[in-house]
Coordinates of C-alpha atoms in Angstrom, one line a residue:
M1 CA 295.6 29.7 -47.6
S2 CA 295.5 30.3 -43.9
Q3 CA 292.1 31.1 -42.4
I4 CA 291.8 33.2 -39.3
S5 CA 288.9 32.7 -36.9
T6 CA 288.3 33.9 -33.3
V7 CA 286.3 32.3 -30.5
S8 CA 284.9 33.7 -27.3
P9 CA 282.2 32.3 -25.0
L10 CA 281.1 35.7 -23.9
P11 CA 278.0 37.6 -25.2
P12 CA 278.4 41.0 -26.8
G13 CA 279.4 43.7 -24.3
P14 CA 277.3 46.8 -23.6
G15 CA 277.4 49.1 -26.6
R16 CA 280.2 47.2 -28.4
G17 CA 278.1 44.9 -30.6
K18 CA 280.8 42.2 -30.7
P19 CA 282.2 39.9 -28.0
P20 CA 285.7 40.7 -26.8
R21 CA 288.3 38.5 -28.5
H22 CA 290.8 36.7 -26.2
W23 CA 292.7 34.7 -28.8
V24 CA 293.1 34.3 -32.6
I25 CA 293.2 30.9 -34.3
V26 CA 295.0 30.4 -37.6
R27 CA 294.4 27.1 -39.2
D28 CA 296.9 25.6 -41.7
A29 CA 299.5 28.1 -40.6
F30 CA 302.2 25.5 -41.1
S31 CA 302.0 22.6 -43.6
P32 CA 302.4 18.9 -42.6
E33 CA 305.8 19.0 -44.3
E34 CA 306.9 22.0 -42.3
C35 CA 305.6 20.5 -39.1
A36 CA 307.6 17.3 -39.8
A37 CA 310.7 19.4 -40.4
L38 CA 310.3 21.0 -37.0
R39 CA 309.6 17.7 -35.3
S40 CA 312.9 16.4 -36.8
A41 CA 314.7 19.5 -35.4
Y42 CA 313.4 18.7 -32.0
T43 CA 315.1 15.3 -32.1
A44 CA 318.3 16.5 -33.8
L45 CA 318.9 19.4 -31.4
N46 CA 318.7 17.1 -28.3
A47 CA 315.9 18.3 -26.1
R48 CA 316.5 19.1 -22.4
K49 CA 314.2 19.5 -19.5
G50 CA 311.7 22.3 -19.8
G51 CA 311.8 25.1 -17.3
L52 CA 309.7 28.0 -16.2
V53 CA 310.0 31.8 -16.7
A54 CA 313.4 33.3 -15.7
G55 CA 315.2 29.9 -15.9
R56 CA 313.5 28.3 -12.9
F57 CA 312.6 24.6 -12.7
D58 CA 309.7 23.1 -10.8
T59 CA 308.5 19.6 -11.7
Q60 CA 305.3 20.2 -9.8
V61 CA 304.5 22.8 -12.4
R62 CA 306.1 21.6 -15.6
Q63 CA 307.4 18.4 -16.9
S64 CA 308.4 18.4 -20.6
G65 CA 311.3 18.4 -23.1
L66 CA 312.5 21.7 -24.6
V67 CA 314.6 22.8 -27.5
W68 CA 315.6 26.4 -28.3
L69 CA 316.0 26.9 -32.0
P70 CA 319.4 28.4 -33.0
D71 CA 319.6 32.1 -33.3
G72 CA 318.9 33.4 -36.7
E73 CA 322.2 35.3 -36.9
T74 CA 324.2 32.0 -36.7
E75 CA 324.9 29.8 -39.7
E76 CA 322.9 27.0 -38.0
G77 CA 320.0 29.3 -37.3
E78 CA 319.7 30.5 -40.9
A79 CA 317.9 27.2 -41.7
F80 CA 315.1 28.2 -39.4
G81 CA 314.8 31.8 -40.5
W82 CA 311.6 31.0 -42.4
V83 CA 309.9 30.0 -39.1
S84 CA 310.2 33.4 -37.5
Q85 CA 309.3 35.1 -40.8
R86 CA 306.1 33.1 -41.0
L87 CA 305.2 33.8 -37.3
A88 CA 305.9 37.5 -37.7
R89 CA 303.5 37.8 -40.7
L90 CA 300.7 35.8 -39.0
V91 CA 301.0 37.7 -35.7
G92 CA 301.1 41.0 -37.6
D93 CA 297.7 40.2 -39.1
A94 CA 296.3 39.0 -35.8
N95 CA 297.5 42.0 -33.9
R96 CA 296.2 44.4 -36.4
D97 CA 292.7 42.8 -36.5
T98 CA 292.3 41.8 -32.9
F99 CA 294.8 42.8 -30.2
R100 CA 296.2 46.1 -31.4
Y101 CA 299.1 46.0 -29.0
V102 CA 302.3 48.0 -29.5
L103 CA 304.9 45.3 -30.4
D104 CA 308.7 45.4 -31.0
G105 CA 309.3 41.8 -32.2
F106 CA 311.0 38.7 -31.0
E107 CA 313.4 39.1 -28.2
E108 CA 313.8 35.4 -27.3
R109 CA 314.6 32.4 -29.5
L110 CA 311.8 30.2 -30.7
Q111 CA 311.1 27.1 -28.6
L112 CA 310.1 23.6 -29.5
A113 CA 308.3 21.9 -26.6
G114 CA 307.7 18.1 -26.3
Y115 CA 305.3 16.4 -23.9
G116 CA 305.4 12.7 -23.5
P117 CA 303.4 10.4 -21.2
G118 CA 302.9 12.0 -17.8
H119 CA 304.2 15.3 -19.0
Y120 CA 302.2 18.5 -18.4
Y121 CA 302.5 22.3 -17.8
D122 CA 300.1 23.4 -15.0
W123 CA 298.2 26.7 -15.1
H124 CA 300.5 29.6 -15.5
I125 CA 301.0 32.9 -17.4
D126 CA 303.9 33.6 -19.8
R127 CA 304.5 37.2 -18.8
G128 CA 307.2 37.3 -16.1
R129 CA 309.1 39.8 -14.0
G130 CA 312.5 39.7 -15.8
A131 CA 313.8 42.2 -18.3
V132 CA 312.8 40.1 -21.2
A133 CA 309.9 38.0 -19.9
G134 CA 308.3 41.1 -18.5
R135 CA 308.0 42.4 -22.1
R136 CA 306.2 39.4 -23.4
K137 CA 302.8 40.6 -24.9
L138 CA 301.6 37.8 -27.1
T139 CA 302.2 34.1 -26.9
L140 CA 302.1 32.0 -30.1
S141 CA 301.7 28.2 -30.1
V142 CA 301.7 26.0 -33.2
Q143 CA 300.5 22.3 -33.0
L144 CA 303.2 20.2 -34.7
S145 CA 302.0 16.7 -33.9
D146 CA 299.2 14.9 -35.6
P147 CA 296.3 14.8 -33.1
A148 CA 296.1 11.0 -33.6
D149 CA 299.6 10.6 -32.3
Y150 CA 298.8 11.4 -28.7
L151 CA 296.1 11.4 -26.1
G152 CA 295.6 14.2 -23.6
G153 CA 298.0 17.1 -23.8
E154 CA 295.3 19.7 -24.6
L155 CA 296.3 23.4 -24.6
E156 CA 293.7 25.1 -22.4
L157 CA 293.2 28.8 -21.9
N158 CA 291.2 30.7 -19.3
A159 CA 291.0 34.3 -20.2
D160 CA 287.7 35.1 -18.5
G161 CA 286.7 32.3 -16.2
H162 CA 285.5 30.1 -19.1
P163 CA 288.3 27.5 -20.0
F164 CA 288.7 27.0 -23.7
Q165 CA 290.4 24.1 -25.4
A166 CA 292.6 25.1 -28.3
P167 CA 292.2 23.2 -31.6
R168 CA 294.5 20.1 -31.9
D169 CA 294.7 20.2 -35.7
Q170 CA 298.2 19.9 -36.9
G171 CA 299.7 23.2 -38.2
T172 CA 297.2 25.3 -36.3
L173 CA 298.5 28.5 -34.6
I174 CA 296.8 30.1 -31.7
A175 CA 297.9 33.6 -30.5
F176 CA 296.8 35.0 -27.1
A177 CA 297.9 37.6 -24.6
A178 CA 300.9 36.5 -22.6
H179 CA 299.1 37.4 -19.3
T180 CA 296.4 34.8 -20.1
I181 CA 296.4 31.9 -17.7
H182 CA 296.8 28.6 -19.6
R183 CA 298.1 25.1 -19.3
V184 CA 299.0 21.9 -21.2
A185 CA 297.0 19.1 -19.7
P186 CA 298.8 15.8 -18.8
V187 CA 299.6 13.6 -21.8
V188 CA 298.3 10.1 -21.4
T189 CA 300.0 8.4 -24.4
G190 CA 302.2 9.4 -27.3
T191 CA 304.0 12.7 -27.7
R192 CA 302.7 16.2 -28.3
L193 CA 305.2 18.6 -30.0
S194 CA 304.5 22.3 -30.4
L195 CA 306.3 25.4 -31.5
V196 CA 306.1 28.3 -29.0
A197 CA 307.2 31.9 -29.4
W198 CA 306.6 35.3 -27.7
I199 CA 306.2 38.7 -29.2
H200 CA 307.5 41.5 -27.0
G201 CA 306.7 45.2 -26.6
P202 CA 306.6 48.1 -24.1
D203 CA 304.6 47.9 -20.9
F204 CA 300.9 48.3 -21.0
V205 CA 299.8 51.9 -20.1

């Protein structure tokens, strides 16, 4: 059974009684077997160089491998339908309990990202200016690798001036606002694989 926990370094705000929540952590969101299946898909689907928002490339910002999972409407994509269903259920719970955003669903394919020695993704936000990237409201990241398989490669978030290091436990999902600045620290040894997705919705008002 997945367990949801939230973390924030801030004290309770005036009159609110609870600290603001900047992210949601879901441990054991994916089983070791499911993580292994997605790692195999990363190899089978032939990863290419990872880019930035709106299809741009800048090796000073990001160096990684990337695979887009096949669209669910295709025959090949049907094999991965369970992934988006799982994410939709988990983010539905997280959004109801924490973020309370107006969401429409997935408008981009799911991504598998691979970071080998020397690879990294410098500080950035996921919400862009394009017609689709500009509608990203929540980012989801699932750790697919065993933490013993790599050194470095920490996912770090800075929502409020206090950097936070996301858990490295295999199968853990973290959900956070797409406008949150975050990075993947340089990998020293081994390979870190993760599943990444975005949930979209109308502009904030």
